[in-house]
XYZ file of C-alpha atoms in Angstrom:
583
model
C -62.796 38.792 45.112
C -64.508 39.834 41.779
C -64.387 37.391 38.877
C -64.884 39.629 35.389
C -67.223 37.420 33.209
C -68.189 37.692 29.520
C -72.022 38.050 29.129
C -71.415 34.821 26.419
C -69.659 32.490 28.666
C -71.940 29.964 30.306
C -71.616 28.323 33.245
C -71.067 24.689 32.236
C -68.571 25.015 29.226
C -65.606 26.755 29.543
C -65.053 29.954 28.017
C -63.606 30.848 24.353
C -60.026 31.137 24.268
C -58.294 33.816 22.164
C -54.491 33.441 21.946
C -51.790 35.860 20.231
C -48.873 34.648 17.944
C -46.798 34.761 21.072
C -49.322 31.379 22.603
C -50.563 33.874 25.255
C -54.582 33.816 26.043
C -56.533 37.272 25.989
C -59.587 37.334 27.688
C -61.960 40.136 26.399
C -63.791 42.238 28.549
C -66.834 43.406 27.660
C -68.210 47.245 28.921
C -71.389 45.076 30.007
C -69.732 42.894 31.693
C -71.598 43.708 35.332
C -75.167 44.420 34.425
C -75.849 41.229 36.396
C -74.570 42.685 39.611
C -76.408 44.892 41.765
C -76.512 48.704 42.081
C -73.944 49.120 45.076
C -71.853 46.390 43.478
C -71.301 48.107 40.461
C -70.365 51.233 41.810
C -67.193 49.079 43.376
C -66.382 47.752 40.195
C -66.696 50.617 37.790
C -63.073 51.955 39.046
C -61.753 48.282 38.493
C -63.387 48.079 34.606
C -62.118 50.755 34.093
C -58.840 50.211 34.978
C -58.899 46.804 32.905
C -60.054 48.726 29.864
C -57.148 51.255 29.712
C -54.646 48.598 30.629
C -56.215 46.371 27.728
C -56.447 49.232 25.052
C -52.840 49.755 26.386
C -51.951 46.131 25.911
C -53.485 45.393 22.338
C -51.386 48.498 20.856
C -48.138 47.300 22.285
C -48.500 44.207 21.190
C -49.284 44.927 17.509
C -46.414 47.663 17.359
C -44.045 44.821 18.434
C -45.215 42.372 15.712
C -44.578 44.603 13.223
C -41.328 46.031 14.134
C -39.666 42.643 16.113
C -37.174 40.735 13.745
C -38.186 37.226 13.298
C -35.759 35.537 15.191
C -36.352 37.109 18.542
C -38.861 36.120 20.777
C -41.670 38.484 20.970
C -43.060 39.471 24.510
C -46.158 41.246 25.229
C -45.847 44.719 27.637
C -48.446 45.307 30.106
C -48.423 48.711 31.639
C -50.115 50.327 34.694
C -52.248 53.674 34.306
C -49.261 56.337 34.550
C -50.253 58.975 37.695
C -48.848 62.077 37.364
C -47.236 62.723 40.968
C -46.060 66.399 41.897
C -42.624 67.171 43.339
C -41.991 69.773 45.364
C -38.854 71.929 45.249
C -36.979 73.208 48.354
C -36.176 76.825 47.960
C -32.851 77.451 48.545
C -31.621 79.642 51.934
C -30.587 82.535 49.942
C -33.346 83.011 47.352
C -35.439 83.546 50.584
C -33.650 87.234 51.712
C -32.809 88.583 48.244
C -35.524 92.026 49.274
C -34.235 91.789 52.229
C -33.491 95.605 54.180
C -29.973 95.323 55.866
C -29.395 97.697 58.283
C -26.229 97.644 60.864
C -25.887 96.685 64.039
C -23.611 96.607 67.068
C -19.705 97.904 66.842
C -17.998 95.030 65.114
C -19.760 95.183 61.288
C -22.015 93.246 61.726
C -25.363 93.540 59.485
C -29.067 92.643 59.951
C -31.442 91.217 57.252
C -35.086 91.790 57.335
C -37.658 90.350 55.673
C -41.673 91.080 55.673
C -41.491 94.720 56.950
C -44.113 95.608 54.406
C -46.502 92.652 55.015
C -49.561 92.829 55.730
C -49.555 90.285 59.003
C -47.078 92.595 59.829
C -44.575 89.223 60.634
C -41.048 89.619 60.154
C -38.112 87.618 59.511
C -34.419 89.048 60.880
C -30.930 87.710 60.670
C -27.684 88.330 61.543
C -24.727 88.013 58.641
C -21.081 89.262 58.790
C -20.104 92.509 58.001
C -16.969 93.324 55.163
C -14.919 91.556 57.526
C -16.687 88.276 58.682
C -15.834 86.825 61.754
C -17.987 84.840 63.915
C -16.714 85.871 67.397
C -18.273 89.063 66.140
C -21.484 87.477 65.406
C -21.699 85.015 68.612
C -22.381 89.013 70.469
C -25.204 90.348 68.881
C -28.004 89.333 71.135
C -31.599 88.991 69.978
C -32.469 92.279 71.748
C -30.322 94.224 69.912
C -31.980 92.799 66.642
C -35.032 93.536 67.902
C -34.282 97.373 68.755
C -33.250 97.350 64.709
C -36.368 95.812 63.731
C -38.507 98.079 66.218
C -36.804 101.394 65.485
C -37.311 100.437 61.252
C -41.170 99.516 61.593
C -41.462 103.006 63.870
C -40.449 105.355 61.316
C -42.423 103.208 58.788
C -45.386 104.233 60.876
C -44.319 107.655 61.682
C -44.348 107.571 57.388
C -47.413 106.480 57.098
C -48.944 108.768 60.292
C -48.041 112.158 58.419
C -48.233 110.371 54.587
C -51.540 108.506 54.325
C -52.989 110.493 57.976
C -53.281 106.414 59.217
C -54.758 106.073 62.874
C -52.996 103.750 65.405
C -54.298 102.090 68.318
C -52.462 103.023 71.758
C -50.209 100.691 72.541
C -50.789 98.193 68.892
C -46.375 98.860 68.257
C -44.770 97.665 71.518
C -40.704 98.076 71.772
C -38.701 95.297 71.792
C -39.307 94.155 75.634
C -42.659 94.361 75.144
C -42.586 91.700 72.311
C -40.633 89.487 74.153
C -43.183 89.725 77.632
C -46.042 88.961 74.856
C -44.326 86.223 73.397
C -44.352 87.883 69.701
C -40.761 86.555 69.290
C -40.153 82.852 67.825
C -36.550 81.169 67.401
C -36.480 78.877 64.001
C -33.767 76.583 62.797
C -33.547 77.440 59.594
C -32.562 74.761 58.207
C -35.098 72.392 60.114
C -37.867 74.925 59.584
C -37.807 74.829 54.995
C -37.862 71.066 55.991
C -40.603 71.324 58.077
C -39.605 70.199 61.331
C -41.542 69.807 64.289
C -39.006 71.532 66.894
C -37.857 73.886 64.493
C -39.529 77.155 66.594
C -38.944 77.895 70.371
C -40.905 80.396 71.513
C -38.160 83.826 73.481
C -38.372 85.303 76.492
C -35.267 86.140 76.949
C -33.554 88.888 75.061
C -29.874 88.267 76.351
C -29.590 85.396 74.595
C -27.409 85.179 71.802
C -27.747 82.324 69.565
C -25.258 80.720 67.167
C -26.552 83.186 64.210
C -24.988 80.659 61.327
C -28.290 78.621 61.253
C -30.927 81.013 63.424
C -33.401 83.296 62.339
C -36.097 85.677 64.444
C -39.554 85.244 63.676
C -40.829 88.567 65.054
C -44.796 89.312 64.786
C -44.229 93.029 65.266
C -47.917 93.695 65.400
C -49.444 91.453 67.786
C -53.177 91.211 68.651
C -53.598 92.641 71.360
C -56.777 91.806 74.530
C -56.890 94.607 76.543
C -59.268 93.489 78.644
C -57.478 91.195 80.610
C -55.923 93.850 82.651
C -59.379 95.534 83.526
C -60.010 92.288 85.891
C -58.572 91.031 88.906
C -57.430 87.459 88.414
C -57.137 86.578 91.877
C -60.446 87.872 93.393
C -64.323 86.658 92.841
C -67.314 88.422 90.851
C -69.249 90.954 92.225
C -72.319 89.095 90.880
C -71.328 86.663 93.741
C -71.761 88.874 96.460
C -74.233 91.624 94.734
C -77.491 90.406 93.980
C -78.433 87.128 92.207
C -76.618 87.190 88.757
C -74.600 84.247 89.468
C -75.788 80.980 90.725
C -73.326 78.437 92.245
C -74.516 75.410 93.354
C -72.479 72.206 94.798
C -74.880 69.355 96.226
C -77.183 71.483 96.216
C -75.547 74.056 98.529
C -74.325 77.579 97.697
C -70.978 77.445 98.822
C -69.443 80.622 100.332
C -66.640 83.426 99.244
C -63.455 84.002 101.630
C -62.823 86.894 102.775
C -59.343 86.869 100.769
C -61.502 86.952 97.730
C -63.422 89.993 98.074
C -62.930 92.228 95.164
C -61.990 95.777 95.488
C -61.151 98.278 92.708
C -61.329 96.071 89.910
C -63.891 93.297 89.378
C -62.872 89.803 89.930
C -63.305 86.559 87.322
C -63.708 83.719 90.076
C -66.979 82.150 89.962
C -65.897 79.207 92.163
C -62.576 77.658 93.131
C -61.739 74.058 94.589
C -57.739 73.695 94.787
C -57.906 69.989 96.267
C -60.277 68.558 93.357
C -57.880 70.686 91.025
C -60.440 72.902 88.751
C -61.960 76.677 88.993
C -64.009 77.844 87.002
C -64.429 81.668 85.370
C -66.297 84.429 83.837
C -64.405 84.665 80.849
C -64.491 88.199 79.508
C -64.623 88.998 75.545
C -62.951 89.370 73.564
C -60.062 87.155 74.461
C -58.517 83.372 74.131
C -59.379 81.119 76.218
C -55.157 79.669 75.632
C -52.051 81.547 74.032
C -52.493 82.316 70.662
C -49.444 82.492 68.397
C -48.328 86.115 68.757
C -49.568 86.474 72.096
C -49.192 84.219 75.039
C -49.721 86.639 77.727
C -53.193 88.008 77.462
C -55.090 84.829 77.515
C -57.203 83.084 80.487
C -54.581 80.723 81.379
C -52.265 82.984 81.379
C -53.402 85.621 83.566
C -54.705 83.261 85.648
C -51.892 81.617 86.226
C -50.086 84.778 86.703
C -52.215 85.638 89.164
C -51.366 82.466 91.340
C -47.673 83.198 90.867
C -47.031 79.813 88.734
C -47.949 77.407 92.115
C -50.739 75.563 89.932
C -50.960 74.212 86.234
C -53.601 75.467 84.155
C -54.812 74.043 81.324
C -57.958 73.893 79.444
C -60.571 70.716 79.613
C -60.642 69.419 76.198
C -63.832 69.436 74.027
C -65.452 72.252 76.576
C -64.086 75.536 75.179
C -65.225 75.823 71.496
C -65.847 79.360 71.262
C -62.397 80.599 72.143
C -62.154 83.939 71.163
C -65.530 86.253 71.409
C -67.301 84.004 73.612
C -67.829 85.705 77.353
C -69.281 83.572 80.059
C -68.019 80.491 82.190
C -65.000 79.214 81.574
C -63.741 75.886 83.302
C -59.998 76.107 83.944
C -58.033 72.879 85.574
C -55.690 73.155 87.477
C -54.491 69.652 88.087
C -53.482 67.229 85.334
C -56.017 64.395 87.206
C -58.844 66.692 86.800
C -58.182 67.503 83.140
C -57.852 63.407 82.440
C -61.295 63.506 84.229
C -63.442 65.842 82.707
C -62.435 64.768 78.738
C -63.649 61.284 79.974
C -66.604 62.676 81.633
C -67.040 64.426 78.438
C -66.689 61.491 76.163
C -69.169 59.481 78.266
C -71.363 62.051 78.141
C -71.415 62.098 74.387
C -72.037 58.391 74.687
C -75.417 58.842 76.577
C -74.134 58.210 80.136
C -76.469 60.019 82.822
C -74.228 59.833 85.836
C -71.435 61.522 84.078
C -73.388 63.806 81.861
C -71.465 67.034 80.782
C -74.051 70.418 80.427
C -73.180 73.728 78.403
C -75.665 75.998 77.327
C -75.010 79.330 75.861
C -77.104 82.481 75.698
C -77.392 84.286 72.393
C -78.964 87.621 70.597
C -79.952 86.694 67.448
C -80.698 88.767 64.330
C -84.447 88.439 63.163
C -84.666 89.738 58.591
C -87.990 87.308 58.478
C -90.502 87.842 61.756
C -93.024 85.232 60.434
C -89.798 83.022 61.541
C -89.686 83.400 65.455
C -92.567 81.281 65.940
C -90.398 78.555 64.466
C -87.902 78.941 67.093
C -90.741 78.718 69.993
C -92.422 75.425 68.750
C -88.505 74.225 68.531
C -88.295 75.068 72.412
C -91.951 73.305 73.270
C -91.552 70.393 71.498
C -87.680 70.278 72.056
C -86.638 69.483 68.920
C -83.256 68.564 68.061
C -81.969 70.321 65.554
C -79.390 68.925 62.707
C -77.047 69.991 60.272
C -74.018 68.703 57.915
C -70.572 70.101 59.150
C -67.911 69.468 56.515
C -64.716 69.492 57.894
C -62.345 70.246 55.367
C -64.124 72.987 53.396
C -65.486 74.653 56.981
C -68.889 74.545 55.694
C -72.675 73.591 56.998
C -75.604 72.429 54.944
C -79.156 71.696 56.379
C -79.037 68.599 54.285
C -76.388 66.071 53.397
C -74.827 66.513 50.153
C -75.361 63.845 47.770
C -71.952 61.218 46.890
C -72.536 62.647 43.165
C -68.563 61.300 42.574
C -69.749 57.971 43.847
C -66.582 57.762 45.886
C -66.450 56.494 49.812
C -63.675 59.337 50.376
C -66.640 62.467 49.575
C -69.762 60.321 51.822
C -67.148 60.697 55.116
C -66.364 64.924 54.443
C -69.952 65.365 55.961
C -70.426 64.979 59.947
C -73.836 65.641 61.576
C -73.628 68.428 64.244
C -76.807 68.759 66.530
C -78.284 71.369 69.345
C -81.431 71.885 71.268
C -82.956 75.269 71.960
C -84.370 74.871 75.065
C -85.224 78.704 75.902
C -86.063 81.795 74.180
C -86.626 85.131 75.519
C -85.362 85.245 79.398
C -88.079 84.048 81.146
C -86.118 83.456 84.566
C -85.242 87.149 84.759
C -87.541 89.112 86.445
C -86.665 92.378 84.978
C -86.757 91.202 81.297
C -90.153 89.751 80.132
C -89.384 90.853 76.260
C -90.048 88.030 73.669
C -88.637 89.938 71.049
C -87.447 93.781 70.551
C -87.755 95.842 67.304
C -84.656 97.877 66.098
C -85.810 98.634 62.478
C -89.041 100.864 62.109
C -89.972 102.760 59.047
C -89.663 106.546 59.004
C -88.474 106.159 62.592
C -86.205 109.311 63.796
C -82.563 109.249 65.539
C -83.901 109.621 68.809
C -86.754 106.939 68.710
C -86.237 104.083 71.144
C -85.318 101.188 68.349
C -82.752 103.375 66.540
C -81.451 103.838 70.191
C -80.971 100.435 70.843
C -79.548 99.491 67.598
C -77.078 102.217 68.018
C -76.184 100.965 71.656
C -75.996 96.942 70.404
C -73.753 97.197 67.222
C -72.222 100.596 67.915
C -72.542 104.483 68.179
C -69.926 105.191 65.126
C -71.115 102.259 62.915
C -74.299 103.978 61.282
C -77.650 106.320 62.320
C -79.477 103.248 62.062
C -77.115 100.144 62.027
C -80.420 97.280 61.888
C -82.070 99.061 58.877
C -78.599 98.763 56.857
C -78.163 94.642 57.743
C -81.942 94.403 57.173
C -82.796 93.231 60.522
C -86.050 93.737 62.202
C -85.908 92.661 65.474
C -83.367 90.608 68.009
C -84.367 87.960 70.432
C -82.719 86.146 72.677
C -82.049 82.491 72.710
C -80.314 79.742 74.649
C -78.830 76.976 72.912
C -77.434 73.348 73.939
C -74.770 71.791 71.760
C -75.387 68.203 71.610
C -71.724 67.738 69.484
C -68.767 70.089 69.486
C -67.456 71.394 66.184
C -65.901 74.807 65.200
C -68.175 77.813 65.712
C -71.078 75.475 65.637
C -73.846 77.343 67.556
C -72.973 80.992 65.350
C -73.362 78.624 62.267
C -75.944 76.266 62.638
C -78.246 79.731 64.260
C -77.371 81.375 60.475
C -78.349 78.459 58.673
C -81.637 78.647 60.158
C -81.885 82.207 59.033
C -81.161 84.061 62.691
C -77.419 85.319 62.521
C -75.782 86.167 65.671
C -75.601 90.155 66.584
C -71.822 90.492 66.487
C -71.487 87.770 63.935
C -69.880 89.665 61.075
C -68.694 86.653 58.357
C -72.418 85.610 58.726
C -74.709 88.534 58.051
C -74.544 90.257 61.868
C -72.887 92.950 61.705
C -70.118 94.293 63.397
C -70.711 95.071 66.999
C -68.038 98.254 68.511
C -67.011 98.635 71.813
C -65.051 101.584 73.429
C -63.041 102.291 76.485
C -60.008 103.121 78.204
C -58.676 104.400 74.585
C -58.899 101.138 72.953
C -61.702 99.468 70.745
C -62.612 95.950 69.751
C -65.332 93.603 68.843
C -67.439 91.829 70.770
C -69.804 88.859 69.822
C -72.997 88.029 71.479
C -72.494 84.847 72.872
C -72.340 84.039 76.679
C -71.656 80.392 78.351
C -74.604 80.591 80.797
C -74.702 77.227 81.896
C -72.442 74.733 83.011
C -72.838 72.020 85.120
C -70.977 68.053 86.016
C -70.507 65.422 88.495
C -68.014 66.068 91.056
C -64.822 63.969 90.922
C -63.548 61.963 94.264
C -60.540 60.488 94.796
C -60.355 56.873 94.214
C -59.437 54.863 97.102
C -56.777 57.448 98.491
C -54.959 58.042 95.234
C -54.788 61.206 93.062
C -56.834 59.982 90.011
C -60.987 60.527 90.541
C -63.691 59.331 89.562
C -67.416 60.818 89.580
C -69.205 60.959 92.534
C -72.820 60.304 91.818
C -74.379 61.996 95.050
C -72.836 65.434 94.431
C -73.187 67.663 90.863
C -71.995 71.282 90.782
C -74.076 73.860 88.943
C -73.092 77.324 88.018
C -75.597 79.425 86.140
C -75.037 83.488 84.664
C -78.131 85.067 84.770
C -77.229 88.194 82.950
C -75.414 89.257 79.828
C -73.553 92.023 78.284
C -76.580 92.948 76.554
C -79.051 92.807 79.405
C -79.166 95.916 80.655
C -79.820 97.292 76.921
C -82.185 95.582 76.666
C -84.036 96.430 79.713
C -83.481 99.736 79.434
C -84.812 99.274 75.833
C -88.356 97.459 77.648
C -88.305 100.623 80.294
C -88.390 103.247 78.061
C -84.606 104.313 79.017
């Protein structure tokens, strides 16, 4: 407890009292009143004083205003009050006020009408539901199946975009507006309880894939994301066969026990490339080049371009796949290995393996390193990042996890409140390469893509062109103001959101591809579609094997045997190569 003093009591004699007409003893409190406490003390007690004072001030005036104004024969009392907080309430918006824009369009043969909402939005997410016609009846409602609403919706945002084709001359992406039974195979189509969802229930949304259905249309309304993001790259692998860099030269190492373990013959890929790096059914985990750009899990508009997804497609639904927590936190536009599990013991393993390896374990230790390209404005600067690599420093920021930011320092508490000293979290790496020195074709430390009065066809306009795009720019590095690029590899010692991109543009060396963060945006073309690509590669990846446990399904880490799997090339290899060639 505190006890509030008066700088005049002493310690012997008891303290002055003060009493009010009404008999009742005030105690004064004085605004120096903890000058004899220390520093960290005070700053515990200043909320309390001042909590006393207003309640005090508060106290005094109520009590005079009573004295004066109470008849004589009544008792008087003295009001103490508590600091009034000003607390916000929050209004539920009513059903209707929700679809007064709406565009109602018919539908079916009975009357029956369509609402939309959000046709003009720019998420391009849309709200539909069915209502009764001039002659309500809800027989004729209970037949209007969520297909049908759909084909409404679909048909409506098509000659929107036929509009804006021949209007505004606007270019569309092949395949960006899929019909209505393409929404539903992509999971673009949600279910809500209406009435649940303004409340904010948590099983207020069911994801369709069924367009049959026809729901009770009194209370249900179609959350439709009409545009979906689409990953078209997912269809230019082979899910079910291995990587040619597993049979083709050395650009993937796989190691278990120390053993390179062969492919089957079932594997071989043929037409398209494969994604299998290695798989073991019985321990329950595979693991996977990942390409980018695409999710490592479903997304919300999209559940059937993702890893687990096609994956799991691909072994026509006879395993579960999931993701190991804590081990994928570049999900998007990071390429590379990917570990997928496939049993529910192995995923319970690895996030323990994961959390003892954050704990300083060594039999259990967890290893991810990624390969980068980073961005060099300030050359005087990449000697830095070499005496970081020789003297294998570890390198620390401040992650703050509500504002999504990074600091090289820690904030001062200015507010002197506990609340702002726990926002801050420290977030640490280790570079422990830079350049590729284990590649025997790529010996560059560092390549130039900026030089002065240099023409369209010299060799560092070429590669700038061919790293952040062909369309972007004559000479894409002079307009960001970067100099040169040099590869890096990078070992995240914690795992926060897009730590590695962040913590690399704190230091002053933004990741090529990296566009919130001063890299650029990086183009790729093909097959009649474009996107974005980051670079970023999982190169490294490597655990204990799990055994069974005394012939039962849980396991536990077997400290003879570690698997190691290793990329030895990256997206941007060959350019760069080329670039040291002369090509």
């Amino acid at each position: 407890g505190v006890i509030l003093c008066h700088p005049s009591f002493s310690h012997n004699s008891p303290p002055p009292e003060r009493r009010n007409s009404n008999n009742r003893r005030l105690v004064k409190v004085s605004h120096t009143f903890s000058l004899h406490l220390p520093i960290d003390r005070r700053r515990e007690i200043a909320p309390i004083q001042n909590m006393v004072l207003k309640t005090q001030s508060s106290d005094t005036s109520t009590s005079s205003s009573e004295e004066n104004t109470a008849p004589n024969n009544v008792k008087k009392q003295t009001i103490f009050t508590s600091p009034k907080t000003k607390t916000k309430t929050k209004k539920t918006p009513k059903k209707e006020d929700l679809w007064k824009n709406a565009l109602i369009k018919a539908v079916g043969d009975d009357g029956c009408r369509v609402e939309l909402c959000g046709m003009k939005s720019k998420n391009h997410t849309v709200y539909a539901r069915v209502v009764p016609g001039d002659a309500p009846s809800e027989d004729d409602m209970s037949k209007i199946s969520v297909e049908q609403v759909l084909q409404v919706m679909v048909d409506e945002e098509w000659d929107q975009l036929i509009h804006n084709i021949l209007e505004q001359h606007q270019t569309v992406e092949k395949d960006a507006y899929p019909n209505a039974q393409g929404l539903l195979e992509l999971g673009a189509v949600w279910l809500l309880n209406e009435t649940l969802y303004m409340k904010g229930g948590g099983a207020a949304a069911q994801r369709l894939k069924n367009g049959d259905l026809c729901p009770d249309w009194k209370d249900f309304t179609l959350r439709v994301h009409a545009v979906p993001q689409r990953y078209f790259v997912a269809h230019e692998y082979d899910w079910t066969k291995y990587c040619r860099g597993r049979l083709i030269g050395d650009s993937i190492h796989v190691q278990i026990n120390k053993e390179t373990p062969p492919v089957p013959v079932s594997g071989m890929p043929d037409q398209k490339d494969g994604v299998l790096v290695y798989d073991d059914p019985n321990l329950g985990f595979a693991v996977l080049c990942k390409p980018a750009p695409m999710p490592g899990h479903a997304t919300l508009d999209n559940h059937a371009e993702d890893c687990c997804s096609m994956y799991q497609k691909a072994l026509e639904n006879t395993r579960h796949i999931s993701l190991p927590p804590r081990l994928d936190g570049e999900y998007l536009d990071t390429s590379g290995l990917l570990l997928v599990s496939t049993q529910k013991q192995f995923l319970h393993y690895m996030e323990h393996a994961h959390l003892d390896s954050l704990a300083g374990y060594g039999k259990t230790k967890v290893v991810k390193k990624y390969r980068c390209l980073v961005c060099v404005k300030d050359p005087s600067k990449m000697d830095l990042l070499e005496s970081y690599v020789q003297k294998k420093t570890m390198i620390t920021h401040y992650y703050n996890h509500q504002t999504k930011q990074y600091r090289k320092h820690k904030p001062k508490n200015n507010n002197r409140s506990p609340s702002n000293a726990n926002k801050w979290h420290a977030v640490k790496m280790r570079l422990t390469d830079v350049g590729d020195n284990q590649d025997e074709r790529l010996q560059l430390r560092a390549a130039c893509v900026s030089t002065p009065d240099a023409g369209a066809n010299h060799p560092d306009c070429t590669l700038a062109r061919r790293l952040w795009g062909i369309k972007i720019s004559e000479n894409p590095a002079k307009d960001l103001n970067v100099k040169y690029v040099m590869q890096v590899e990078v070992e995240p010692l914690t795992g926060r959101l897009h730590q590695i991109r962040c913590q690399l543009a704190e230091m002053g060396f933004p990741i090529v591809g990296d566009t919130e963060r001063g890299g650029g945006i990086c183009e790729c073309h093909g097959h009649q579609h474009k996107w974005q690509r980051l670079a970023l590669q999982c190169c490294e990846l490597s655990f204990q094997e799990p055994q069974r446990f005394e012939n039962t399904k849980n396991l536990i880490p077997n400290p003879q045997r570690r698997c190691e799997f290793r990329l030895r090339e990256a997206w941007w290899t060959e350019l760069m190569s080329n670039y040291e060639e002369g090509i």
